[in-house]
XYZ file of C-alpha atoms in Angstrom:
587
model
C 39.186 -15.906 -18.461
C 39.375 -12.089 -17.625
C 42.625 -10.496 -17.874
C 43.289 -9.365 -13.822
C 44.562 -6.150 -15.012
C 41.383 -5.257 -16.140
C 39.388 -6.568 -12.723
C 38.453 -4.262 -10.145
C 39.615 -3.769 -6.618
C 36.562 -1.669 -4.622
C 38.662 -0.411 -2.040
C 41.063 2.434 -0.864
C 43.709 0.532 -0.777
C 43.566 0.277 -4.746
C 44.015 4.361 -4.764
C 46.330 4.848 -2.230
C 50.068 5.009 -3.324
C 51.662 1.665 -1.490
C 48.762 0.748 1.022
C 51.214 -1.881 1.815
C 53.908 -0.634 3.365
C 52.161 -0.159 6.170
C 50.669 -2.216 8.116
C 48.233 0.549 9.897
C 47.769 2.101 6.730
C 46.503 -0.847 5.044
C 44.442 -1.974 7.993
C 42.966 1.493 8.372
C 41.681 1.175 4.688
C 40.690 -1.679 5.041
C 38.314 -0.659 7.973
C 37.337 2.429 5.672
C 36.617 -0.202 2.893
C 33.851 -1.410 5.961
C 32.989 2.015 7.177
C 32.217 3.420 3.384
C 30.571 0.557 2.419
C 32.806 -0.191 -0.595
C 33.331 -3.771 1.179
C 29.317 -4.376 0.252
C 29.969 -2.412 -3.389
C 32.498 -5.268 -4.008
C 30.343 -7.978 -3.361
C 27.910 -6.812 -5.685
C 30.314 -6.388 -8.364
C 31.568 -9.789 -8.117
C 28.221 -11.157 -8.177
C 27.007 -8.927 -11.131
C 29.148 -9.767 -14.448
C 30.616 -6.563 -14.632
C 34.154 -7.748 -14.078
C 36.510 -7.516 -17.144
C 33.783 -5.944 -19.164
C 34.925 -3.458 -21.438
C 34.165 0.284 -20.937
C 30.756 0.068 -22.719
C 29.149 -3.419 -21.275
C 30.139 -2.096 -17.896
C 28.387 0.485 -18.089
C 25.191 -0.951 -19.706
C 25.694 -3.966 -17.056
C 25.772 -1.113 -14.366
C 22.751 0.106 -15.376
C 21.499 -3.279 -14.845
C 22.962 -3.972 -11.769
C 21.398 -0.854 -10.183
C 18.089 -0.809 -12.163
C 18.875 2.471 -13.223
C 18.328 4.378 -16.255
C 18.497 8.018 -17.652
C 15.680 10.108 -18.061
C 16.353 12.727 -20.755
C 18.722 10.647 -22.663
C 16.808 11.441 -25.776
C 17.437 15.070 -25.037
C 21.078 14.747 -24.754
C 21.139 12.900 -28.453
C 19.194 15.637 -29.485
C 21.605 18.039 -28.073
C 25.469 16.345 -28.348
C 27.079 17.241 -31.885
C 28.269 13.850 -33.410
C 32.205 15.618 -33.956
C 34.109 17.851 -32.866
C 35.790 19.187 -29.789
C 32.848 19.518 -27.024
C 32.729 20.261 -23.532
C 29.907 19.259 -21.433
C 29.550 20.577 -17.676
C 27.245 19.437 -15.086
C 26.037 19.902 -11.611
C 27.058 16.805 -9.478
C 24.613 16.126 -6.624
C 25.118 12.340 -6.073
C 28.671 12.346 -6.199
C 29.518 9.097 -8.458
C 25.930 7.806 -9.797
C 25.636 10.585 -12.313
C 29.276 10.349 -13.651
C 28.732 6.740 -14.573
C 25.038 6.924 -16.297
C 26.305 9.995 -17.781
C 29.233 8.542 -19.526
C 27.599 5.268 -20.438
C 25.366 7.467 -22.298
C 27.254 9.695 -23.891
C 29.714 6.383 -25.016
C 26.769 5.359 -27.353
C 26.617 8.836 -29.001
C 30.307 9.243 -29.732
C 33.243 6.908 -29.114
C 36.010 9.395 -27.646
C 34.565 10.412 -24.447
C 36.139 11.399 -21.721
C 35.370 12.284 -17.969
C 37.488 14.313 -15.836
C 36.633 12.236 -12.849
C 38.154 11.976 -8.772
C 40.827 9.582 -8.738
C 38.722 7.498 -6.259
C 36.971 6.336 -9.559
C 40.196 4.356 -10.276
C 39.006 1.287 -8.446
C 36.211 0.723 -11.499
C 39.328 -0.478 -13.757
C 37.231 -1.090 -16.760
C 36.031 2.059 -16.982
C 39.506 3.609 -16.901
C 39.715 4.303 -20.539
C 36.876 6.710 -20.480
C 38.365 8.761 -17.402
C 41.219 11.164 -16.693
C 41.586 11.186 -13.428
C 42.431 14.048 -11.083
C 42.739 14.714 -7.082
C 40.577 17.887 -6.002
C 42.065 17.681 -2.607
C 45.617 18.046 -3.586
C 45.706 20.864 -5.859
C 49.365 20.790 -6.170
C 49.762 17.504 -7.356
C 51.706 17.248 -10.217
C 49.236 14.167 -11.427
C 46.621 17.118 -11.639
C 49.449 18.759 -13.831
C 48.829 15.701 -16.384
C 45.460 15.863 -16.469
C 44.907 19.038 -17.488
C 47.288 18.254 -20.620
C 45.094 15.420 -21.424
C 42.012 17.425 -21.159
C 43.023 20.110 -23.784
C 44.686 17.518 -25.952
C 41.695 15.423 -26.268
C 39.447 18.667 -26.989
C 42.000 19.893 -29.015
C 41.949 16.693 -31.342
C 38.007 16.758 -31.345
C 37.080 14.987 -28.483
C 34.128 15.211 -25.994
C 34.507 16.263 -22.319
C 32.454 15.706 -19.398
C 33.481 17.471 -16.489
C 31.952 18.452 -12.986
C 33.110 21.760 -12.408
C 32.827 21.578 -8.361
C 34.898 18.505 -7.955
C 33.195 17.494 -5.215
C 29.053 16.139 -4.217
C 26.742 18.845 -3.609
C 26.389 20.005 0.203
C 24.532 21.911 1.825
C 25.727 25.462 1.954
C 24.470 28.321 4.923
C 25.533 31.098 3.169
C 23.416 29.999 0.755
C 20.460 28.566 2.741
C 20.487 25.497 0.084
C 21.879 22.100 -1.330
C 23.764 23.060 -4.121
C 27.235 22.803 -5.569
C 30.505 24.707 -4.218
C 31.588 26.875 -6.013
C 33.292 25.760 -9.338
C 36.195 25.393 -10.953
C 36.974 27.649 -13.694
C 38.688 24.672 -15.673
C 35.850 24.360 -18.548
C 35.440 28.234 -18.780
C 39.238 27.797 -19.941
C 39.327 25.188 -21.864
C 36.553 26.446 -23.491
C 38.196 29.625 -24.822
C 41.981 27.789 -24.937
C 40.291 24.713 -27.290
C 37.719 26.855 -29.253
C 34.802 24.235 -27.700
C 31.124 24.884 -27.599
C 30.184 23.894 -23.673
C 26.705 22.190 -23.435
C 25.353 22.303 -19.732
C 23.495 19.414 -17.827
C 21.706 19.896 -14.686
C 21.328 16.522 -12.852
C 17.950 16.809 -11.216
C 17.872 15.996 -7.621
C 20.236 15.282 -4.073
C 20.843 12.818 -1.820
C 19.426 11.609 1.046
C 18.703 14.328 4.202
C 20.990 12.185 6.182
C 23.388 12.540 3.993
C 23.433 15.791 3.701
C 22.890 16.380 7.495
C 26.282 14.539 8.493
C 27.767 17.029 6.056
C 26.996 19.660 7.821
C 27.917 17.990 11.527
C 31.554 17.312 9.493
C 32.280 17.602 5.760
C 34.713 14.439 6.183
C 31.597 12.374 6.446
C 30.483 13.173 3.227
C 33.207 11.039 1.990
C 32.666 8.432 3.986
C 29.667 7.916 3.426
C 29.458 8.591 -0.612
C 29.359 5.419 -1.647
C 27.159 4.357 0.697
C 24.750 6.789 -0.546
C 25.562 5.343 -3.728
C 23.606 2.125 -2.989
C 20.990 3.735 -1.663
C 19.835 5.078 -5.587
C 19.444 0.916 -6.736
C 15.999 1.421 -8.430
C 15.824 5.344 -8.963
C 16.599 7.003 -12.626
C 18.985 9.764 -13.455
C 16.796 12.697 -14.310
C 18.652 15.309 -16.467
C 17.501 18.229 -17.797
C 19.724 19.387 -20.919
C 20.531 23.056 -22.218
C 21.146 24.763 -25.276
C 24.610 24.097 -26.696
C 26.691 27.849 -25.974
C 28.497 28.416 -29.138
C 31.922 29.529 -29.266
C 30.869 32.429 -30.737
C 28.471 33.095 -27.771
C 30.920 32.697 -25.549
C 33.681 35.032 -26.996
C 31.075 37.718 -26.267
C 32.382 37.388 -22.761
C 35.794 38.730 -21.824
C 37.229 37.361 -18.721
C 37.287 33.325 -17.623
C 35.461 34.003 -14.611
C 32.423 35.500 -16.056
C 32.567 32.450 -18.547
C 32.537 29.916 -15.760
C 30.023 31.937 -13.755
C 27.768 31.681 -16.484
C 28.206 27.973 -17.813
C 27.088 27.348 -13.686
C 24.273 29.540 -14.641
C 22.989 27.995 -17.402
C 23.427 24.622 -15.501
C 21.359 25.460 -12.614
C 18.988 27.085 -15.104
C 17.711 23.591 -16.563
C 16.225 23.181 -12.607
C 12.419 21.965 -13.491
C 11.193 23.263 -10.271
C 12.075 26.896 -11.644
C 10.776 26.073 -15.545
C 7.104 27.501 -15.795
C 5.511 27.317 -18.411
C 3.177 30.120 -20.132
C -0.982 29.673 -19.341
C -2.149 27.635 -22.115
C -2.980 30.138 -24.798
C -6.926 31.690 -24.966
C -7.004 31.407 -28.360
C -8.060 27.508 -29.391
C -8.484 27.665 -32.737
C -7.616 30.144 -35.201
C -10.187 31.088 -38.030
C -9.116 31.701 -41.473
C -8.260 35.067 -41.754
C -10.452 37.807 -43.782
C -9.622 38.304 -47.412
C -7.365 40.744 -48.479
C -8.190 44.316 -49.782
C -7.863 44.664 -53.637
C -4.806 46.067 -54.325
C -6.576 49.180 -56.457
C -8.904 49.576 -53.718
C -5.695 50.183 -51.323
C -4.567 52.587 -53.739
C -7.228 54.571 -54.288
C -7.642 54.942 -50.641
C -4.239 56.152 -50.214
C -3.922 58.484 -52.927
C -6.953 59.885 -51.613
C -5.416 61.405 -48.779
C -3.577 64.750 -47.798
C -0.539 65.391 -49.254
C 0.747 66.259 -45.444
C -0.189 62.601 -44.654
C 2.756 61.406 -46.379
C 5.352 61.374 -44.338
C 8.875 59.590 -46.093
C 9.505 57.797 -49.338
C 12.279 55.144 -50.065
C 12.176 53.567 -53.407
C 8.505 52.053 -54.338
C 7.454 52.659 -50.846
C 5.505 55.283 -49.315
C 5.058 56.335 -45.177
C 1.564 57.492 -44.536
C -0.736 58.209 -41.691
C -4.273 58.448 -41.628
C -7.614 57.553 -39.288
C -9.956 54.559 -39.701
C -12.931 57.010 -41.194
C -10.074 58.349 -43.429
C -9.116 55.057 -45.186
C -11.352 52.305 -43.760
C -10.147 49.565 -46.278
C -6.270 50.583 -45.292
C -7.408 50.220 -41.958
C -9.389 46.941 -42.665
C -5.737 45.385 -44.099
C -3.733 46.374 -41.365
C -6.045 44.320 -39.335
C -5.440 41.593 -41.034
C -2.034 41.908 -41.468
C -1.793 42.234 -37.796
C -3.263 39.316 -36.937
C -1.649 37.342 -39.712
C 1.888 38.361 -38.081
C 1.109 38.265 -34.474
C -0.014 34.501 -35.256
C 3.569 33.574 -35.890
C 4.211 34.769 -32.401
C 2.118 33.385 -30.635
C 0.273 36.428 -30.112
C -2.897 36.103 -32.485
C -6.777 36.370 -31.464
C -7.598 33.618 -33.382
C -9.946 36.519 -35.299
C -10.336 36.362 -39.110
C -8.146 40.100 -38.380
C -6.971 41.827 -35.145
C -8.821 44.812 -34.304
C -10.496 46.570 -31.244
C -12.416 49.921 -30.492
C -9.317 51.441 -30.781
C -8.645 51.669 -34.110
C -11.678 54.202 -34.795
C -9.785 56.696 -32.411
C -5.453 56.126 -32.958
C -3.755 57.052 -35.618
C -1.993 54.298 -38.027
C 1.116 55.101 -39.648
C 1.818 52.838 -42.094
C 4.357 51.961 -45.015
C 2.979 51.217 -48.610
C 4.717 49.553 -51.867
C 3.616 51.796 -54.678
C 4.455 49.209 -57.339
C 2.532 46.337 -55.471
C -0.250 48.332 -53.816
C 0.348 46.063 -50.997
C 1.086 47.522 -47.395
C 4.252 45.725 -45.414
C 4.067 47.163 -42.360
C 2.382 49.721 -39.441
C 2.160 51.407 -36.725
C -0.684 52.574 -33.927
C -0.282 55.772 -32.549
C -2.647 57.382 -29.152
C -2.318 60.881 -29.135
C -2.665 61.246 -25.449
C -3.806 64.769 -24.867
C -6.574 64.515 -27.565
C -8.033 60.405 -26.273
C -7.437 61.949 -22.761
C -9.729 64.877 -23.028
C -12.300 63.449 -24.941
C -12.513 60.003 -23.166
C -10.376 60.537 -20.103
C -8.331 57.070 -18.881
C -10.584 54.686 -20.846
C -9.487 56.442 -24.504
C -5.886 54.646 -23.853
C -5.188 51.145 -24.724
C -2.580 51.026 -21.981
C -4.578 51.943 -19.442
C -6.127 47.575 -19.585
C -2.497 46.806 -18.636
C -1.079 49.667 -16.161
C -2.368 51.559 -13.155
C -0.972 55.142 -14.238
C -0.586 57.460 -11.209
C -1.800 61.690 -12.094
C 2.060 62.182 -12.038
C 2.943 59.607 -15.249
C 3.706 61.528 -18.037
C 0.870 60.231 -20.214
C -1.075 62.682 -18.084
C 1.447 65.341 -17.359
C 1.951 66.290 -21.337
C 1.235 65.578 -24.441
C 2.350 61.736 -25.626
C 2.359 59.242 -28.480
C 1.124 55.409 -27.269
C 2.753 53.753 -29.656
C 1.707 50.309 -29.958
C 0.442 47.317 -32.617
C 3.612 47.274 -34.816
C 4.289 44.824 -37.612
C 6.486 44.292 -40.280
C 5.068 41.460 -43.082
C 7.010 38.422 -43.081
C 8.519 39.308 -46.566
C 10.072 42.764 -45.052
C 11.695 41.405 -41.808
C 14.971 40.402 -42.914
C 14.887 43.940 -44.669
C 16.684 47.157 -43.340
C 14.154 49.332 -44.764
C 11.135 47.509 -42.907
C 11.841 48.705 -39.281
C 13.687 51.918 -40.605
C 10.800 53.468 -42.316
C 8.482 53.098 -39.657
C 10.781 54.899 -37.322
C 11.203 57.232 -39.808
C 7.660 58.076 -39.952
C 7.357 58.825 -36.355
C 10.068 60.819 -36.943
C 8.823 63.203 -39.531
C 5.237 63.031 -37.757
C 6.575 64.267 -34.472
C 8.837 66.928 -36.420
C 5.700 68.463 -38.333
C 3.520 68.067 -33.897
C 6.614 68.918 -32.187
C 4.457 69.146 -28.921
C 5.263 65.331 -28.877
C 8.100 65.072 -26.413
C 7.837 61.734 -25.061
C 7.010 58.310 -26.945
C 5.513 55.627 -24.747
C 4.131 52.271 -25.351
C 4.929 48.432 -24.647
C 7.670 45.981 -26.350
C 5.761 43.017 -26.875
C 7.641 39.998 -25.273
C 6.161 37.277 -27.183
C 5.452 33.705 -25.537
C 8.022 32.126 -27.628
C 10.159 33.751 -25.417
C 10.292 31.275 -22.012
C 9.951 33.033 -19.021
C 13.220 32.971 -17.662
C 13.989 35.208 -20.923
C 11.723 37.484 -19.572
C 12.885 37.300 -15.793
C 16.190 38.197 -17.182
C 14.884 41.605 -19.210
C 12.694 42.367 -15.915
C 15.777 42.109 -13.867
C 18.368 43.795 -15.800
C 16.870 46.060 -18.184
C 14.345 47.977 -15.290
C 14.261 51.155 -13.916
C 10.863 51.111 -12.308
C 8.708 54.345 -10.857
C 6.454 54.528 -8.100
C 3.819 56.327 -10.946
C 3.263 52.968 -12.491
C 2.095 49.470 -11.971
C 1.480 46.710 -13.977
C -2.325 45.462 -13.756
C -1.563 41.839 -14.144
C 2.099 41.471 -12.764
C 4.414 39.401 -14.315
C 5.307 36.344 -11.759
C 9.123 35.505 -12.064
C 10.252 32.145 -10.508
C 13.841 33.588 -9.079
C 15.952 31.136 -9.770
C 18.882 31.729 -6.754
C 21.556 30.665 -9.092
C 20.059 33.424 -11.686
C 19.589 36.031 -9.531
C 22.976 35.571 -8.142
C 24.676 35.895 -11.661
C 22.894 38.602 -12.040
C 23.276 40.483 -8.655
C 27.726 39.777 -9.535
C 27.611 40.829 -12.972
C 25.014 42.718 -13.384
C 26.855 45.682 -15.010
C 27.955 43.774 -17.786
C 27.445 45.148 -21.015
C 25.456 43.231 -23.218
C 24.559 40.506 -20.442
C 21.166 41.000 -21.016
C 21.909 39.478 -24.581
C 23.971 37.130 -23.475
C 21.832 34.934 -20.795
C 18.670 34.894 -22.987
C 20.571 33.885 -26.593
C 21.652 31.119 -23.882
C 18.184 30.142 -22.819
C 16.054 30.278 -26.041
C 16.624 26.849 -27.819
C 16.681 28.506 -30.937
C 19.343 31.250 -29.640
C 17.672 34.063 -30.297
C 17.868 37.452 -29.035
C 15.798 40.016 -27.267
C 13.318 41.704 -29.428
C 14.384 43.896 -32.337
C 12.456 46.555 -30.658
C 13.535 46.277 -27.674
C 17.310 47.019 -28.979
C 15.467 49.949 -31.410
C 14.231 51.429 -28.113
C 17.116 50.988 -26.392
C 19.299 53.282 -29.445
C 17.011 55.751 -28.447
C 17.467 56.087 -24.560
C 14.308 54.470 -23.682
C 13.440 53.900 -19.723
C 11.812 50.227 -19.317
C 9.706 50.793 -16.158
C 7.964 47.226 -15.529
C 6.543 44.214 -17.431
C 2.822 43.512 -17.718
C 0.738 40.608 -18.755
C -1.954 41.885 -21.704
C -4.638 39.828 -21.128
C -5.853 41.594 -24.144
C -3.383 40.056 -26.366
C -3.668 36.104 -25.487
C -2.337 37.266 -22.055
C 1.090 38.406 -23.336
C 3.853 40.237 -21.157
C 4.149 43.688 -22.458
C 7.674 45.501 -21.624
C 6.242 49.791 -20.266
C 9.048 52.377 -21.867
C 8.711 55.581 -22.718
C 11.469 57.723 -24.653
C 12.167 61.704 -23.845
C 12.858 62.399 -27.815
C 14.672 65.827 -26.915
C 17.024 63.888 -24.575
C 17.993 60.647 -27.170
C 21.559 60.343 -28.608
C 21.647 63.038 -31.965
C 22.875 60.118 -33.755
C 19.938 58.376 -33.516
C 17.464 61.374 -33.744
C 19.079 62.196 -36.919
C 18.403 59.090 -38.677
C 14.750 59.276 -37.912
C 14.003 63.164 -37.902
C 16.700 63.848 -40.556
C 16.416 67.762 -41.681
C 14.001 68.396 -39.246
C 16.117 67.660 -35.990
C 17.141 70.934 -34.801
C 13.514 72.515 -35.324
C 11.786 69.945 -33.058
C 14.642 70.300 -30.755
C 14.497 73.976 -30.754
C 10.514 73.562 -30.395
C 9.347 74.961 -26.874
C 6.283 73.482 -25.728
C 3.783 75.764 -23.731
């Protein structure tokens, strides 16, 4: 026989402090119990075997009972550490559904869940030992008081905690023009920092019914009232949830005030939405050939030591800066091309040619670093001199030109300019400082010894690895576009309200470019290296084009005045030469 105490009462009266002691009260409930439909919820929990189950049968009998399942669940096992203090929000557009699917799930990963939950759960009692229960519409009740103890107690013992920062079921909102959730609670922002606890958001795909939502707006009481009847209404229909990237505590440090915490843990919720995931175009490139052999190593060496002395332009340990043309050093050039195109595979950015190489390389320069002990080259650089391509070819002589509409009044065509473009740095260099360094310190000493080089332009490739609400985020925050210049192939963002909201409020927040896409990329990574090299040097990010050219990859425009860069950073690239260039007065 089940023990009564665990049994469950489906009505208000079982959540209201002493329903009895009045008769008007009680019979008022009572009517409610009709009104809400809870009297119907009762029935089928008497008929369904879900009384005096314990925590975890009632909610796989629930499941049951409703013919409902989750989709994604495989996602959140993928996602949910299996220890340690965690704290999982969520969007919460059914209003009770989710809570329960959620937490059944969540009970088969790890035992010690809990759910911050409305204390009209209650009435399920044998679910009570996964909930702490709290009352959003009196927020100075001292019960509230207790549960907030409870919450950073559990985290702060290692538990996991599901919570629904709004405290309430999505609603439609004017202001907003949309269903979404009010605003939210900046409870997990500080638990999160109080606790130490990496947050992993949840967005709960879907809402409920228009009519539902439509008595909300004639009177937000109704919403309550009718909750549970809306409930009912999802027997048959799966909870679809998209999961994010767990936000490490680390991450989240980064941030320095609760609010922006909790405005971002909502935007990294409302992020997961799949109707603003796009994907990329499926790639051009279907197969890759094997790439071309490699150059002899003495072959590469003769080659080099073949050229001017003045070609050399910096030397760290074994290896060598250089620059020279294609008819120059046509081997050299012949390894770079492979080299390119055995790096821009790993990006995604390949041409599926045995090497990567175009018309272009007979007319740009390549500035390049070579090993002297290995005869091997690790890394390179293309450089369009844009005075000399412009005059002998006009528009067509620049690479850029397949990717941007450049107005008379850009300053490709104003004064003299390097297009920098096609860099790479071998796989065995990247984790090096000297990799990235010497190349940039090649373009330093070249542009000291052709000081009529003011202005450095080219593209930061944004590789498809990156998803594109990564690069939504750059093309919102790290723009300052001109009327002189227009992408060819635009890049199409999906504006994501909740995004472009974040980023409207805190959009002067330094380093929150960093910040949102580490939180996007599953693997947490950063904006490109170059980007952040760029942006040490001033650089002005004018727009984001697709390079068709390039397996259709978004290309980040810049350009960088060198004259008007920080002197800290000019001297680590120009070194003794610094004041010359700077003093240099072009005519």
């Amino acid at each position: 026989m089940s023990d009564n105490n665990l049994l469950s009462e489906i009505s208000l009266t079982s959540v209201i402090e002493n329903p009895r002691g009045s008769k008007i009260k009680f019979w008022l409930a009572r009517l409610a119990d009709r009104v809400m439909g809870l009297n119907k919820l009762q029935s089928i929990y008497d008929d369904s075997g879900m009384p005096g189950c314990n925590a975890h049968d009632f909610g796989e009998r629930f499941c049951e009972v409703f013919n409902t399942s989750l989709e994604g669940e495989e996602a959140l096992a993928d996602k949910v550490p299996r220890e340690g203090s965690l704290i999982l929000v969520s969007n919460h557009p059914f209003g009770c559904m989710e809570g329960i699917v959620l937490a059944n799930a969540l009970a088969k990963l790890r035992p010690d869940v809990k759910v911050l939950a409305n204390t009209g759960l209650k009435m399920f009692k044998e679910i009570e030992s996964h909930f702490i229960f709290i009352n959003p519409l009196k927020a100075n009740d001292p019960a509230n008081l207790s549960a907030l103890k409870q919450c950073k107690s559990h985290l702060k013992q290692g538990g996991l905690l599901l919570v629904f920062p709004a405290g309430k079921v999505s609603y439609y909102r004017p202001e907003k023009k949309r269903v979404c959730d009010d605003e939210w609670n900046r409870l997990p922002a500080q638990l999160a920092r109080t606790t130490d606890s990496p947050v992993l958001p949840i967005f709960v795909e879907g809402q409920n019914s228009r009519f539902f939502i439509n008595m909300g707006r004639v009177y937000f009481r109704f919403k309550l009232l009718l909750l549970f009847r809306e409930m009912m209404k999802h027997r048959n229909q799966n909870v679809t949830i998209r999961v994010g990237n767990l936000l490490s505590t680390k991450l989240l440090s980064k941030m320095k005030s609760v609010e922006l915490i909790n405005d971002y843990l909502r935007c990294q919720t409302y992020a997961q939405a799949s109707e603003y995931i796009k994907q990329w175009p499926e790639d051009v490139v279907s197969e890759h050939l094997p790439l071309q052999s490699p150059v002899a190593p003495d072959l590469l060496a003769q080659e080099v030591a073949a050229l001017d002395e003045s070609q050399r332009l910096a030397d760290y340990k074994q290896f060598s800066v250089f620059y020279c043309r294609q008819h120059q050093a046509p081997n050299v050039i012949a390894d770079i091309a492979r080299l390119r195109e055995r790096v821009f595979r790993l990006y995604n950015e390949g041409s599926g040619q045995p090497c990567d190489t175009d018309e272009f390389d007979a007319t740009y320069l390549h500035l390049f670093i070579f090993d002297n002990e290995a005869h091997q080259i690790i890394g390179a650089y293309r450089m369009g001199q844009s005075d000399v391509l412009l005059r002998e070819q006009g528009l067509k002589g620049l690479y850029l030109s397949r990717m941007f509409d450049f107005s008379p009044n850009f300053i490709n065509h104003k004064e003299p300019c390097l297009e920098m473009g096609r860099s790479f740095i071998v796989p065995e260099h990247q984790r090096s400082f000297y990799g990235l360094f010497l190349l940039w310190r090649g373009i330093g000493e070249f542009v000291v010894r052709h000081p009529q080089y003011r202005t450095l332009y080219g593209t930061v490739s944004l590789s498809k690895l990156y998803k594109r609400q990564s690069v939504e985020c750059i093309e919102k925050l790290a723009l300052t576009p001109s009327s002189e210049v227009n992408p060819v192939t635009p890049f199409e963002a999906t504006n994501n309200p909740e995004l472009n909201e974040f980023i409207v409020k805190h959009n002067k927040t330094p380093g929150l470019l960093s910040i949102l896409v580490q939180g996007l990329e599953d693997d947490g990574k950063d904006v490109p290296i170059l980007m952040k090299q760029y942006e040490k040097l001033a650089a002005r990010f004018y727009t984001v084009g697709i390079d068709k050219n390039f397996n259709h990859t978004p290309g980040l425009l810049l350009s960088v005045h060198l004259p008007s860069a920080p002197t800290k950073a000019l001297k680590q690239y120009l070194a003794d030469g610094l004041e010359q260039y700077l003093a240099f007065e072009n005519r």
